[in-house]
């Protein structure tokens, strides 16, 4: 994937109205490319997309790229008729794709967009130790029906299905309990409580780990934490006539998982499987849900860096395939 495609992917869905268009002014900035440990990445192609109303392209966007120096920095001086720039970097071999988001400069002073000499940082995560996992995007095409209201329903992460009698699952790694009070289509309260079968199982919730506007192909940290697991999460959605629907969904929310835990008499973990849910768990008042789960099959191995070429499960549904590590 070339540098233009990487950055355009970040910006194409966010095209604003071009209210800031005017005659061209200089745009002076630099892109700092570092790895996930903060070390500069030299000889890496950094790039930018600007709007130029004089370009011959249909969209009016112009792409340009430069190689980073020994300090991981590429400096740009461009002419643009719009205040927006999107920056990114082409991932060298051994790194995950990433981009640094977009920025709107302020009105020019003496023909230069402000602030002058702004620096953007792009973090490239190293490909360290991707492994085979059970990984499925549940409900990505059509959602998944929670099979019962007001009763616990087990979900098996290795089969990616409900536990019998509702499906082919055998182990209740997650237990979904859905309740609702529906007075009308636009007046309802619904709650989804997710718990576990074993003492010591649980969630650790985290927000997207990168700075604002940082995006990476590797969304979560490489390894699940050893401690801090909570035994349940509760999701709530409700609506009242004349008011906006309240949904307990946060696109920046992610979870680590610990399941099938075995404890000794002192409460220490003897054995457990670790995994993650990438993105929040979505559900609707009609008891349908959607989430992407990963599970490492090796007991006590907290590595959750997934190799998409080594998925241990195939549901037979094309929409369930997981590409993100």
PDB file of C-alpha atoms in Angstrom:
ATOM      1  CA  UNK A   1       0.000   0.000   0.000  1.00  0.00           C
ATOM      2  CA  UNK A   2       1.520   3.332  -1.054  1.00  0.00           C
ATOM      3  CA  UNK A   3       1.726   6.393   1.160  1.00  0.00           C
ATOM      4  CA  UNK A   4      -1.085   8.195  -0.667  1.00  0.00           C
ATOM      5  CA  UNK A   5      -3.553   5.388  -0.087  1.00  0.00           C
ATOM      6  CA  UNK A   6      -2.679   5.124   3.594  1.00  0.00           C
ATOM      7  CA  UNK A   7      -3.291   8.787   4.314  1.00  0.00           C
ATOM      8  CA  UNK A   8      -6.254   9.120   1.979  1.00  0.00           C
ATOM      9  CA  UNK A   9      -7.938   6.284   3.857  1.00  0.00           C
ATOM     10  CA  UNK A  10      -7.818   8.461   6.961  1.00  0.00           C
ATOM     11  CA  UNK A  11      -9.094  11.581   5.296  1.00  0.00           C
ATOM     12  CA  UNK A  12     -11.506  10.543   2.560  1.00  0.00           C
ATOM     13  CA  UNK A  13     -14.337   9.857   4.983  1.00  0.00           C
ATOM     14  CA  UNK A  14     -13.949  13.192   6.697  1.00  0.00           C
ATOM     15  CA  UNK A  15     -14.171  15.634   3.806  1.00  0.00           C
ATOM     16  CA  UNK A  16     -15.359  18.978   5.236  1.00  0.00           C
ATOM     17  CA  UNK A  17     -17.028  21.779   3.376  1.00  0.00           C
ATOM     18  CA  UNK A  18     -14.326  23.935   1.865  1.00  0.00           C
ATOM     19  CA  UNK A  19     -15.345  27.098   3.689  1.00  0.00           C
ATOM     20  CA  UNK A  20     -11.711  27.917   4.375  1.00  0.00           C
ATOM     21  CA  UNK A  21     -10.721  27.944   0.714  1.00  0.00           C
ATOM     22  CA  UNK A  22      -8.886  31.055  -0.409  1.00  0.00           C
ATOM     23  CA  UNK A  23      -5.807  32.001  -2.393  1.00  0.00           C
ATOM     24  CA  UNK A  24      -2.797  29.813  -1.777  1.00  0.00           C
ATOM     25  CA  UNK A  25      -0.587  30.297   1.263  1.00  0.00           C
ATOM     26  CA  UNK A  26       2.516  28.452   2.402  1.00  0.00           C
ATOM     27  CA  UNK A  27       2.099  25.544   4.788  1.00  0.00           C
ATOM     28  CA  UNK A  28       5.264  24.799   6.740  1.00  0.00           C
ATOM     29  CA  UNK A  29       5.334  21.707   8.955  1.00  0.00           C
ATOM     30  CA  UNK A  30       7.237  18.528   9.713  1.00  0.00           C
ATOM     31  CA  UNK A  31       6.333  14.903  10.390  1.00  0.00           C
ATOM     32  CA  UNK A  32       8.137  13.012  13.149  1.00  0.00           C
ATOM     33  CA  UNK A  33       7.940   9.226  12.752  1.00  0.00           C
ATOM     34  CA  UNK A  34       8.742   7.134  15.829  1.00  0.00           C
ATOM     35  CA  UNK A  35       8.225   3.523  16.859  1.00  0.00           C
ATOM     36  CA  UNK A  36       6.090   2.402  19.806  1.00  0.00           C
ATOM     37  CA  UNK A  37       9.058   2.884  22.166  1.00  0.00           C
ATOM     38  CA  UNK A  38       9.591   6.477  21.047  1.00  0.00           C
ATOM     39  CA  UNK A  39      12.655   5.788  18.897  1.00  0.00           C
ATOM     40  CA  UNK A  40      12.907   7.721  15.599  1.00  0.00           C
ATOM     41  CA  UNK A  41      12.323   5.748  12.398  1.00  0.00           C
ATOM     42  CA  UNK A  42      14.773   6.989   9.719  1.00  0.00           C
ATOM     43  CA  UNK A  43      14.501   6.359   5.973  1.00  0.00           C
ATOM     44  CA  UNK A  44      10.731   6.059   6.232  1.00  0.00           C
ATOM     45  CA  UNK A  45       8.377   7.693   3.734  1.00  0.00           C
ATOM     46  CA  UNK A  46       6.308  10.309   5.542  1.00  0.00           C
ATOM     47  CA  UNK A  47       3.572  12.022   3.626  1.00  0.00           C
ATOM     48  CA  UNK A  48       0.840  14.615   3.596  1.00  0.00           C
ATOM     49  CA  UNK A  49      -2.393  15.368   1.784  1.00  0.00           C
ATOM     50  CA  UNK A  50      -3.442  18.982   1.221  1.00  0.00           C
ATOM     51  CA  UNK A  51      -6.266  20.609  -0.705  1.00  0.00           C
ATOM     52  CA  UNK A  52      -5.222  22.495  -3.804  1.00  0.00           C
ATOM     53  CA  UNK A  53      -8.071  23.929  -5.889  1.00  0.00           C
ATOM     54  CA  UNK A  54      -5.740  24.241  -8.876  1.00  0.00           C
ATOM     55  CA  UNK A  55      -4.950  20.520  -8.968  1.00  0.00           C
ATOM     56  CA  UNK A  56      -6.148  18.461 -11.885  1.00  0.00           C
ATOM     57  CA  UNK A  57      -7.469  15.698  -9.627  1.00  0.00           C
ATOM     58  CA  UNK A  58     -11.228  15.269  -9.267  1.00  0.00           C
ATOM     59  CA  UNK A  59     -11.182  15.543  -5.477  1.00  0.00           C
ATOM     60  CA  UNK A  60      -8.855  18.533  -5.388  1.00  0.00           C
ATOM     61  CA  UNK A  61      -6.498  16.783  -2.995  1.00  0.00           C
ATOM     62  CA  UNK A  62      -2.781  16.633  -3.578  1.00  0.00           C
ATOM     63  CA  UNK A  63      -0.494  13.986  -2.098  1.00  0.00           C
ATOM     64  CA  UNK A  64       3.212  14.337  -1.448  1.00  0.00           C
ATOM     65  CA  UNK A  65       5.850  12.342   0.401  1.00  0.00           C
ATOM     66  CA  UNK A  66       9.393  12.666   1.754  1.00  0.00           C
ATOM     67  CA  UNK A  67      11.859  10.346   3.442  1.00  0.00           C
ATOM     68  CA  UNK A  68      12.608  10.888   7.127  1.00  0.00           C
ATOM     69  CA  UNK A  69      16.141  11.836   8.164  1.00  0.00           C
ATOM     70  CA  UNK A  70      18.312  10.223  10.865  1.00  0.00           C
ATOM     71  CA  UNK A  71      16.086  11.830  13.522  1.00  0.00           C
ATOM     72  CA  UNK A  72      12.895  10.437  11.973  1.00  0.00           C
ATOM     73  CA  UNK A  73      11.820  13.867  10.673  1.00  0.00           C
ATOM     74  CA  UNK A  74      10.579  14.907   7.249  1.00  0.00           C
ATOM     75  CA  UNK A  75      10.055  18.644   6.650  1.00  0.00           C
ATOM     76  CA  UNK A  76       7.472  20.053   4.233  1.00  0.00           C
ATOM     77  CA  UNK A  77       6.860  23.469   2.696  1.00  0.00           C
ATOM     78  CA  UNK A  78       3.790  23.370   0.474  1.00  0.00           C
ATOM     79  CA  UNK A  79       1.336  25.799  -1.079  1.00  0.00           C
ATOM     80  CA  UNK A  80      -2.294  25.174  -0.243  1.00  0.00           C
ATOM     81  CA  UNK A  81      -5.607  26.953  -0.749  1.00  0.00           C
ATOM     82  CA  UNK A  82      -7.184  25.205   2.247  1.00  0.00           C
ATOM     83  CA  UNK A  83      -6.253  25.055   5.926  1.00  0.00           C
ATOM     84  CA  UNK A  84      -6.401  21.284   6.313  1.00  0.00           C
ATOM     85  CA  UNK A  85      -3.564  18.776   6.170  1.00  0.00           C
ATOM     86  CA  UNK A  86      -3.558  15.023   6.808  1.00  0.00           C
ATOM     87  CA  UNK A  87      -0.253  13.387   7.710  1.00  0.00           C
ATOM     88  CA  UNK A  88       0.900   9.782   7.781  1.00  0.00           C
ATOM     89  CA  UNK A  89       3.747   7.398   7.108  1.00  0.00           C
ATOM     90  CA  UNK A  90       4.239   4.336   4.940  1.00  0.00           C
ATOM     91  CA  UNK A  91       4.997   1.446   7.266  1.00  0.00           C
ATOM     92  CA  UNK A  92       8.418  -0.078   6.532  1.00  0.00           C
ATOM     93  CA  UNK A  93       8.796  -3.837   6.671  1.00  0.00           C
ATOM     94  CA  UNK A  94       8.305  -4.992  10.249  1.00  0.00           C
ATOM     95  CA  UNK A  95       5.787  -2.287  11.245  1.00  0.00           C
ATOM     96  CA  UNK A  96       2.010  -1.971  11.303  1.00  0.00           C
ATOM     97  CA  UNK A  97       0.295   0.693   9.212  1.00  0.00           C
ATOM     98  CA  UNK A  98      -0.411   3.976  10.973  1.00  0.00           C
ATOM     99  CA  UNK A  99      -1.325   7.592  10.345  1.00  0.00           C
ATOM    100  CA  UNK A 100      -1.263  10.770  12.385  1.00  0.00           C
ATOM    101  CA  UNK A 101      -4.694  12.193  11.643  1.00  0.00           C
ATOM    102  CA  UNK A 102      -5.705  15.588  10.312  1.00  0.00           C
ATOM    103  CA  UNK A 103      -5.171  19.195  11.385  1.00  0.00           C
ATOM    104  CA  UNK A 104      -6.685  22.550  10.459  1.00  0.00           C
ATOM    105  CA  UNK A 105      -4.299  25.515  10.404  1.00  0.00           C
ATOM    106  CA  UNK A 106      -5.433  29.010  11.350  1.00  0.00           C
ATOM    107  CA  UNK A 107      -5.623  31.974   8.971  1.00  0.00           C
ATOM    108  CA  UNK A 108      -2.340  32.889   7.256  1.00  0.00           C
ATOM    109  CA  UNK A 109      -0.036  35.661   8.440  1.00  0.00           C
ATOM    110  CA  UNK A 110       2.263  37.142   5.795  1.00  0.00           C
ATOM    111  CA  UNK A 111       1.270  34.346   3.418  1.00  0.00           C
ATOM    112  CA  UNK A 112       1.971  31.461   5.834  1.00  0.00           C
ATOM    113  CA  UNK A 113      -0.681  29.257   7.447  1.00  0.00           C
ATOM    114  CA  UNK A 114      -0.511  29.369  11.256  1.00  0.00           C
ATOM    115  CA  UNK A 115       1.082  27.992  13.321  1.00  0.00           C
ATOM    116  CA  UNK A 116       4.245  27.973  11.308  1.00  0.00           C
ATOM    117  CA  UNK A 117       6.600  24.971  11.566  1.00  0.00           C
ATOM    118  CA  UNK A 118       4.102  22.737  13.383  1.00  0.00           C
ATOM    119  CA  UNK A 119       5.289  19.176  13.965  1.00  0.00           C
ATOM    120  CA  UNK A 120       3.061  16.110  13.623  1.00  0.00           C
ATOM    121  CA  UNK A 121       3.967  12.795  15.209  1.00  0.00           C
ATOM    122  CA  UNK A 122       3.170   9.414  13.696  1.00  0.00           C
ATOM    123  CA  UNK A 123       3.703   6.310  15.841  1.00  0.00           C
ATOM    124  CA  UNK A 124       4.543   3.066  14.035  1.00  0.00           C
ATOM    125  CA  UNK A 125       3.984  -0.095  16.058  1.00  0.00           C
ATOM    126  CA  UNK A 126       6.467  -2.895  15.491  1.00  0.00           C
ATOM    127  CA  UNK A 127       5.289  -6.310  14.378  1.00  0.00           C
ATOM    128  CA  UNK A 128       6.620  -8.305  17.324  1.00  0.00           C
ATOM    129  CA  UNK A 129       5.152 -11.760  17.862  1.00  0.00           C
ATOM    130  CA  UNK A 130       1.817 -12.288  16.075  1.00  0.00           C
ATOM    131  CA  UNK A 131       0.233 -15.618  16.977  1.00  0.00           C
ATOM    132  CA  UNK A 132      -2.631 -17.908  16.021  1.00  0.00           C
ATOM    133  CA  UNK A 133      -5.865 -17.086  17.883  1.00  0.00           C
ATOM    134  CA  UNK A 134      -9.587 -17.715  17.803  1.00  0.00           C
ATOM    135  CA  UNK A 135     -10.810 -14.432  16.295  1.00  0.00           C
ATOM    136  CA  UNK A 136     -14.288 -13.561  15.006  1.00  0.00           C
ATOM    137  CA  UNK A 137     -16.213 -10.379  14.252  1.00  0.00           C
ATOM    138  CA  UNK A 138     -19.550 -11.478  15.640  1.00  0.00           C
ATOM    139  CA  UNK A 139     -22.518  -9.935  13.906  1.00  0.00           C
ATOM    140  CA  UNK A 140     -20.551  -7.774  11.482  1.00  0.00           C
ATOM    141  CA  UNK A 141     -23.068  -8.740   8.774  1.00  0.00           C
ATOM    142  CA  UNK A 142     -26.504  -8.692  10.315  1.00  0.00           C
ATOM    143  CA  UNK A 143     -25.745  -8.713  14.067  1.00  0.00           C
ATOM    144  CA  UNK A 144     -26.387 -11.659  16.401  1.00  0.00           C
ATOM    145  CA  UNK A 145     -29.561 -12.316  18.305  1.00  0.00           C
ATOM    146  CA  UNK A 146     -29.275 -12.836  22.067  1.00  0.00           C
ATOM    147  CA  UNK A 147     -31.344 -16.026  22.312  1.00  0.00           C
ATOM    148  CA  UNK A 148     -33.382 -15.273  25.453  1.00  0.00           C
ATOM    149  CA  UNK A 149     -34.701 -12.323  27.443  1.00  0.00           C
ATOM    150  CA  UNK A 150     -34.326 -12.308  31.215  1.00  0.00           C
ATOM    151  CA  UNK A 151     -32.225 -15.498  31.274  1.00  0.00           C
ATOM    152  CA  UNK A 152     -28.433 -16.065  31.239  1.00  0.00           C
ATOM    153  CA  UNK A 153     -27.055 -17.147  27.865  1.00  0.00           C
ATOM    154  CA  UNK A 154     -23.532 -18.569  27.638  1.00  0.00           C
ATOM    155  CA  UNK A 155     -21.210 -17.763  24.741  1.00  0.00           C
ATOM    156  CA  UNK A 156     -18.233 -19.961  23.765  1.00  0.00           C
ATOM    157  CA  UNK A 157     -15.284 -17.924  22.433  1.00  0.00           C
ATOM    158  CA  UNK A 158     -13.592 -20.939  20.806  1.00  0.00           C
ATOM    159  CA  UNK A 159     -16.704 -21.820  18.824  1.00  0.00           C
ATOM    160  CA  UNK A 160     -18.029 -18.250  18.566  1.00  0.00           C
ATOM    161  CA  UNK A 161     -21.536 -19.443  19.272  1.00  0.00           C
ATOM    162  CA  UNK A 162     -24.098 -19.661  22.042  1.00  0.00           C
ATOM    163  CA  UNK A 163     -23.891 -22.589  24.433  1.00  0.00           C
ATOM    164  CA  UNK A 164     -26.489 -25.347  24.083  1.00  0.00           C
ATOM    165  CA  UNK A 165     -29.444 -25.386  23.804  1.00  0.00           C
ATOM    166  CA  UNK A 166     -29.090 -22.141  21.832  1.00  0.00           C
ATOM    167  CA  UNK A 167     -26.021 -23.042  19.772  1.00  0.00           C
ATOM    168  CA  UNK A 168     -22.974 -25.256  19.286  1.00  0.00           C
ATOM    169  CA  UNK A 169     -20.944 -23.862  22.188  1.00  0.00           C
ATOM    170  CA  UNK A 170     -19.838 -26.026  25.095  1.00  0.00           C
ATOM    171  CA  UNK A 171     -18.120 -23.604  27.504  1.00  0.00           C
ATOM    172  CA  UNK A 172     -19.766 -20.407  28.779  1.00  0.00           C
ATOM    173  CA  UNK A 173     -16.784 -18.079  28.527  1.00  0.00           C
ATOM    174  CA  UNK A 174     -19.097 -15.045  28.539  1.00  0.00           C
ATOM    175  CA  UNK A 175     -22.584 -14.986  30.040  1.00  0.00           C
ATOM    176  CA  UNK A 176     -25.043 -12.502  28.528  1.00  0.00           C
ATOM    177  CA  UNK A 177     -28.126 -11.446  30.518  1.00  0.00           C
ATOM    178  CA  UNK A 178     -30.489  -9.178  28.582  1.00  0.00           C
ATOM    179  CA  UNK A 179     -33.536  -7.419  30.045  1.00  0.00           C
ATOM    180  CA  UNK A 180     -35.832  -4.750  28.665  1.00  0.00           C
ATOM    181  CA  UNK A 181     -38.965  -2.775  29.418  1.00  0.00           C
ATOM    182  CA  UNK A 182     -40.529  -1.619  26.191  1.00  0.00           C
ATOM    183  CA  UNK A 183     -43.499   0.707  26.473  1.00  0.00           C
ATOM    184  CA  UNK A 184     -43.416   1.615  22.779  1.00  0.00           C
ATOM    185  CA  UNK A 185     -40.963   1.678  19.882  1.00  0.00           C
ATOM    186  CA  UNK A 186     -39.587   5.034  21.067  1.00  0.00           C
ATOM    187  CA  UNK A 187     -40.038   4.537  24.793  1.00  0.00           C
ATOM    188  CA  UNK A 188     -37.964   1.745  26.325  1.00  0.00           C
ATOM    189  CA  UNK A 189     -35.196   0.758  28.752  1.00  0.00           C
ATOM    190  CA  UNK A 190     -32.817  -2.102  27.959  1.00  0.00           C
ATOM    191  CA  UNK A 191     -29.857  -3.511  29.889  1.00  0.00           C
ATOM    192  CA  UNK A 192     -27.186  -6.014  28.961  1.00  0.00           C
ATOM    193  CA  UNK A 193     -25.081  -7.501  31.781  1.00  0.00           C
ATOM    194  CA  UNK A 194     -22.077  -9.629  30.802  1.00  0.00           C
ATOM    195  CA  UNK A 195     -20.476 -11.877  33.401  1.00  0.00           C
ATOM    196  CA  UNK A 196     -18.341 -15.035  33.534  1.00  0.00           C
ATOM    197  CA  UNK A 197     -18.534 -18.649  34.641  1.00  0.00           C
ATOM    198  CA  UNK A 198     -15.400 -18.862  36.779  1.00  0.00           C
ATOM    199  CA  UNK A 199     -14.025 -16.971  39.727  1.00  0.00           C
ATOM    200  CA  UNK A 200     -11.007 -15.045  38.484  1.00  0.00           C
ATOM    201  CA  UNK A 201     -12.413 -14.538  34.980  1.00  0.00           C
ATOM    202  CA  UNK A 202     -13.015 -10.953  33.925  1.00  0.00           C
ATOM    203  CA  UNK A 203     -12.632  -7.826  31.826  1.00  0.00           C
ATOM    204  CA  UNK A 204     -10.056  -5.049  31.901  1.00  0.00           C
ATOM    205  CA  UNK A 205     -11.433  -2.068  30.012  1.00  0.00           C
ATOM    206  CA  UNK A 206      -9.090   0.340  28.228  1.00  0.00           C
ATOM    207  CA  UNK A 207      -9.536   3.334  25.966  1.00  0.00           C
ATOM    208  CA  UNK A 208      -7.785   3.630  22.609  1.00  0.00           C
ATOM    209  CA  UNK A 209      -4.127   3.852  23.714  1.00  0.00           C
ATOM    210  CA  UNK A 210      -2.895   6.475  21.270  1.00  0.00           C
ATOM    211  CA  UNK A 211      -2.926  10.239  21.310  1.00  0.00           C
ATOM    212  CA  UNK A 212      -5.808  12.135  19.728  1.00  0.00           C
ATOM    213  CA  UNK A 213      -5.971  11.539  15.976  1.00  0.00           C
ATOM    214  CA  UNK A 214      -3.419   8.718  16.130  1.00  0.00           C
ATOM    215  CA  UNK A 215      -4.616   5.606  14.318  1.00  0.00           C
ATOM    216  CA  UNK A 216      -2.816   2.309  13.934  1.00  0.00           C
ATOM    217  CA  UNK A 217      -3.533  -1.067  12.413  1.00  0.00           C
ATOM    218  CA  UNK A 218      -2.602  -2.443  15.842  1.00  0.00           C
ATOM    219  CA  UNK A 219      -5.350  -0.968  18.010  1.00  0.00           C
ATOM    220  CA  UNK A 220      -4.554  -2.464  21.435  1.00  0.00           C
ATOM    221  CA  UNK A 221      -1.358  -3.211  23.375  1.00  0.00           C
ATOM    222  CA  UNK A 222       0.533  -6.411  22.596  1.00  0.00           C
ATOM    223  CA  UNK A 223      -0.121  -8.128  25.905  1.00  0.00           C
ATOM    224  CA  UNK A 224      -3.075  -8.536  28.269  1.00  0.00           C
ATOM    225  CA  UNK A 225      -2.477  -7.356  31.855  1.00  0.00           C
ATOM    226  CA  UNK A 226      -1.817  -9.829  34.640  1.00  0.00           C
ATOM    227  CA  UNK A 227      -4.198  -8.267  37.158  1.00  0.00           C
ATOM    228  CA  UNK A 228      -7.145  -5.892  37.479  1.00  0.00           C
ATOM    229  CA  UNK A 229      -9.904  -8.029  35.966  1.00  0.00           C
ATOM    230  CA  UNK A 230     -13.515  -7.152  36.827  1.00  0.00           C
ATOM    231  CA  UNK A 231     -16.217  -9.807  36.916  1.00  0.00           C
ATOM    232  CA  UNK A 232     -18.867  -7.973  34.890  1.00  0.00           C
ATOM    233  CA  UNK A 233     -19.785  -5.044  32.686  1.00  0.00           C
ATOM    234  CA  UNK A 234     -23.210  -3.480  32.271  1.00  0.00           C
ATOM    235  CA  UNK A 235     -24.435  -1.802  29.072  1.00  0.00           C
ATOM    236  CA  UNK A 236     -27.588   0.326  29.086  1.00  0.00           C
ATOM    237  CA  UNK A 237     -29.641   1.907  26.334  1.00  0.00           C
ATOM    238  CA  UNK A 238     -32.926   3.748  26.682  1.00  0.00           C
ATOM    239  CA  UNK A 239     -35.179   6.183  24.880  1.00  0.00           C
ATOM    240  CA  UNK A 240     -37.974   8.564  25.786  1.00  0.00           C
ATOM    241  CA  UNK A 241     -40.330  10.360  23.419  1.00  0.00           C
ATOM    242  CA  UNK A 242     -38.929  13.720  22.404  1.00  0.00           C
ATOM    243  CA  UNK A 243     -35.385  12.980  23.618  1.00  0.00           C
ATOM    244  CA  UNK A 244     -32.299  11.473  22.019  1.00  0.00           C
ATOM    245  CA  UNK A 245     -31.676   7.760  22.461  1.00  0.00           C
ATOM    246  CA  UNK A 246     -29.005   7.017  25.072  1.00  0.00           C
ATOM    247  CA  UNK A 247     -26.731   4.140  24.027  1.00  0.00           C
ATOM    248  CA  UNK A 248     -23.950   2.740  26.198  1.00  0.00           C
ATOM    249  CA  UNK A 249     -21.476   2.476  23.342  1.00  0.00           C
ATOM    250  CA  UNK A 250     -18.025   4.058  23.106  1.00  0.00           C
ATOM    251  CA  UNK A 251     -16.103   3.547  19.865  1.00  0.00           C
ATOM    252  CA  UNK A 252     -12.810   4.092  21.725  1.00  0.00           C
ATOM    253  CA  UNK A 253     -13.559   1.414  24.346  1.00  0.00           C
ATOM    254  CA  UNK A 254     -11.780  -1.970  24.261  1.00  0.00           C
ATOM    255  CA  UNK A 255     -11.456  -4.890  26.681  1.00  0.00           C
ATOM    256  CA  UNK A 256      -8.903  -7.495  27.676  1.00  0.00           C
ATOM    257  CA  UNK A 257     -10.318 -10.870  28.689  1.00  0.00           C
ATOM    258  CA  UNK A 258      -9.364 -13.634  31.070  1.00  0.00           C
ATOM    259  CA  UNK A 259     -11.470 -16.810  30.899  1.00  0.00           C
ATOM    260  CA  UNK A 260     -11.397 -20.495  31.912  1.00  0.00           C
ATOM    261  CA  UNK A 261      -9.482 -19.463  35.019  1.00  0.00           C
ATOM    262  CA  UNK A 262      -8.325 -22.014  37.583  1.00  0.00           C
ATOM    263  CA  UNK A 263      -7.325 -20.690  41.035  1.00  0.00           C
ATOM    264  CA  UNK A 264      -5.429 -22.366  43.843  1.00  0.00           C
ATOM    265  CA  UNK A 265      -6.630 -22.375  47.459  1.00  0.00           C
ATOM    266  CA  UNK A 266      -5.026 -18.967  48.022  1.00  0.00           C
ATOM    267  CA  UNK A 267      -6.786 -17.399  45.055  1.00  0.00           C
ATOM    268  CA  UNK A 268      -3.724 -17.320  42.803  1.00  0.00           C
ATOM    269  CA  UNK A 269      -4.170 -17.997  39.095  1.00  0.00           C
ATOM    270  CA  UNK A 270      -2.943 -21.470  38.214  1.00  0.00           C
ATOM    271  CA  UNK A 271      -4.216 -21.485  34.655  1.00  0.00           C
ATOM    272  CA  UNK A 272      -6.198 -19.110  32.419  1.00  0.00           C
ATOM    273  CA  UNK A 273      -6.761 -18.141  28.800  1.00  0.00           C
ATOM    274  CA  UNK A 274      -6.287 -14.512  27.747  1.00  0.00           C
ATOM    275  CA  UNK A 275      -7.805 -12.557  24.912  1.00  0.00           C
ATOM    276  CA  UNK A 276      -9.427  -9.279  23.937  1.00  0.00           C
ATOM    277  CA  UNK A 277     -12.560  -7.626  22.600  1.00  0.00           C
ATOM    278  CA  UNK A 278     -11.511  -4.961  20.132  1.00  0.00           C
ATOM    279  CA  UNK A 279     -14.023  -2.144  20.073  1.00  0.00           C
ATOM    280  CA  UNK A 280     -16.975  -1.821  22.406  1.00  0.00           C
ATOM    281  CA  UNK A 281     -19.777  -4.374  22.698  1.00  0.00           C
ATOM    282  CA  UNK A 282     -22.790  -2.974  20.877  1.00  0.00           C
ATOM    283  CA  UNK A 283     -26.363  -3.988  21.544  1.00  0.00           C
ATOM    284  CA  UNK A 284     -29.826  -2.726  20.686  1.00  0.00           C
ATOM    285  CA  UNK A 285     -33.224  -2.842  22.351  1.00  0.00           C
ATOM    286  CA  UNK A 286     -34.212  -5.677  20.003  1.00  0.00           C
ATOM    287  CA  UNK A 287     -31.602  -7.871  21.754  1.00  0.00           C
ATOM    288  CA  UNK A 288     -29.102  -8.018  18.921  1.00  0.00           C
ATOM    289  CA  UNK A 289     -25.397  -7.559  19.552  1.00  0.00           C
ATOM    290  CA  UNK A 290     -22.083  -7.025  17.775  1.00  0.00           C
ATOM    291  CA  UNK A 291     -18.459  -7.412  18.913  1.00  0.00           C
ATOM    292  CA  UNK A 292     -15.031  -8.673  17.777  1.00  0.00           C
ATOM    293  CA  UNK A 293     -13.363 -11.213  20.064  1.00  0.00           C
ATOM    294  CA  UNK A 294      -9.915 -12.816  20.128  1.00  0.00           C
ATOM    295  CA  UNK A 295      -8.735 -15.713  22.320  1.00  0.00           C
ATOM    296  CA  UNK A 296      -5.191 -17.048  22.779  1.00  0.00           C
ATOM    297  CA  UNK A 297      -5.448 -20.866  23.145  1.00  0.00           C
ATOM    298  CA  UNK A 298      -2.223 -21.273  25.157  1.00  0.00           C
ATOM    299  CA  UNK A 299      -2.813 -21.308  28.936  1.00  0.00           C
ATOM    300  CA  UNK A 300      -1.148 -18.421  30.821  1.00  0.00           C
ATOM    301  CA  UNK A 301       0.161 -16.789  27.630  1.00  0.00           C
ATOM    302  CA  UNK A 302      -0.942 -13.127  27.739  1.00  0.00           C
ATOM    303  CA  UNK A 303       0.154 -12.326  24.175  1.00  0.00           C
ATOM    304  CA  UNK A 304      -2.822 -10.925  22.219  1.00  0.00           C
ATOM    305  CA  UNK A 305      -1.026  -9.853  19.022  1.00  0.00           C
ATOM    306  CA  UNK A 306      -3.042 -11.728  16.428  1.00  0.00           C
ATOM    307  CA  UNK A 307      -1.759 -13.055  13.099  1.00  0.00           C
ATOM    308  CA  UNK A 308      -4.704 -12.723  10.648  1.00  0.00           C
ATOM    309  CA  UNK A 309      -3.171 -15.516   8.539  1.00  0.00           C
ATOM    310  CA  UNK A 310      -3.442 -17.941  11.470  1.00  0.00           C
ATOM    311  CA  UNK A 311      -7.047 -17.814  12.587  1.00  0.00           C
ATOM    312  CA  UNK A 312      -8.033 -20.960  14.487  1.00  0.00           C
ATOM    313  CA  UNK A 313     -11.722 -20.589  13.693  1.00  0.00           C
ATOM    314  CA  UNK A 314     -13.748 -20.250  10.518  1.00  0.00           C
ATOM    315  CA  UNK A 315     -17.454 -19.656  10.991  1.00  0.00           C
ATOM    316  CA  UNK A 316     -18.027 -19.990   7.256  1.00  0.00           C
ATOM    317  CA  UNK A 317     -19.373 -16.441   7.166  1.00  0.00           C
ATOM    318  CA  UNK A 318     -17.270 -14.054   5.101  1.00  0.00           C
ATOM    319  CA  UNK A 319     -18.357 -11.054   7.153  1.00  0.00           C
ATOM    320  CA  UNK A 320     -16.950 -12.621  10.330  1.00  0.00           C
ATOM    321  CA  UNK A 321     -13.354 -12.669   9.063  1.00  0.00           C
ATOM    322  CA  UNK A 322     -10.923 -10.650  11.207  1.00  0.00           C
ATOM    323  CA  UNK A 323      -8.128  -8.683   9.489  1.00  0.00           C
ATOM    324  CA  UNK A 324      -6.980  -6.470  12.361  1.00  0.00           C
ATOM    325  CA  UNK A 325      -4.143  -7.774  14.551  1.00  0.00           C
TER     326      UNK A 325
END
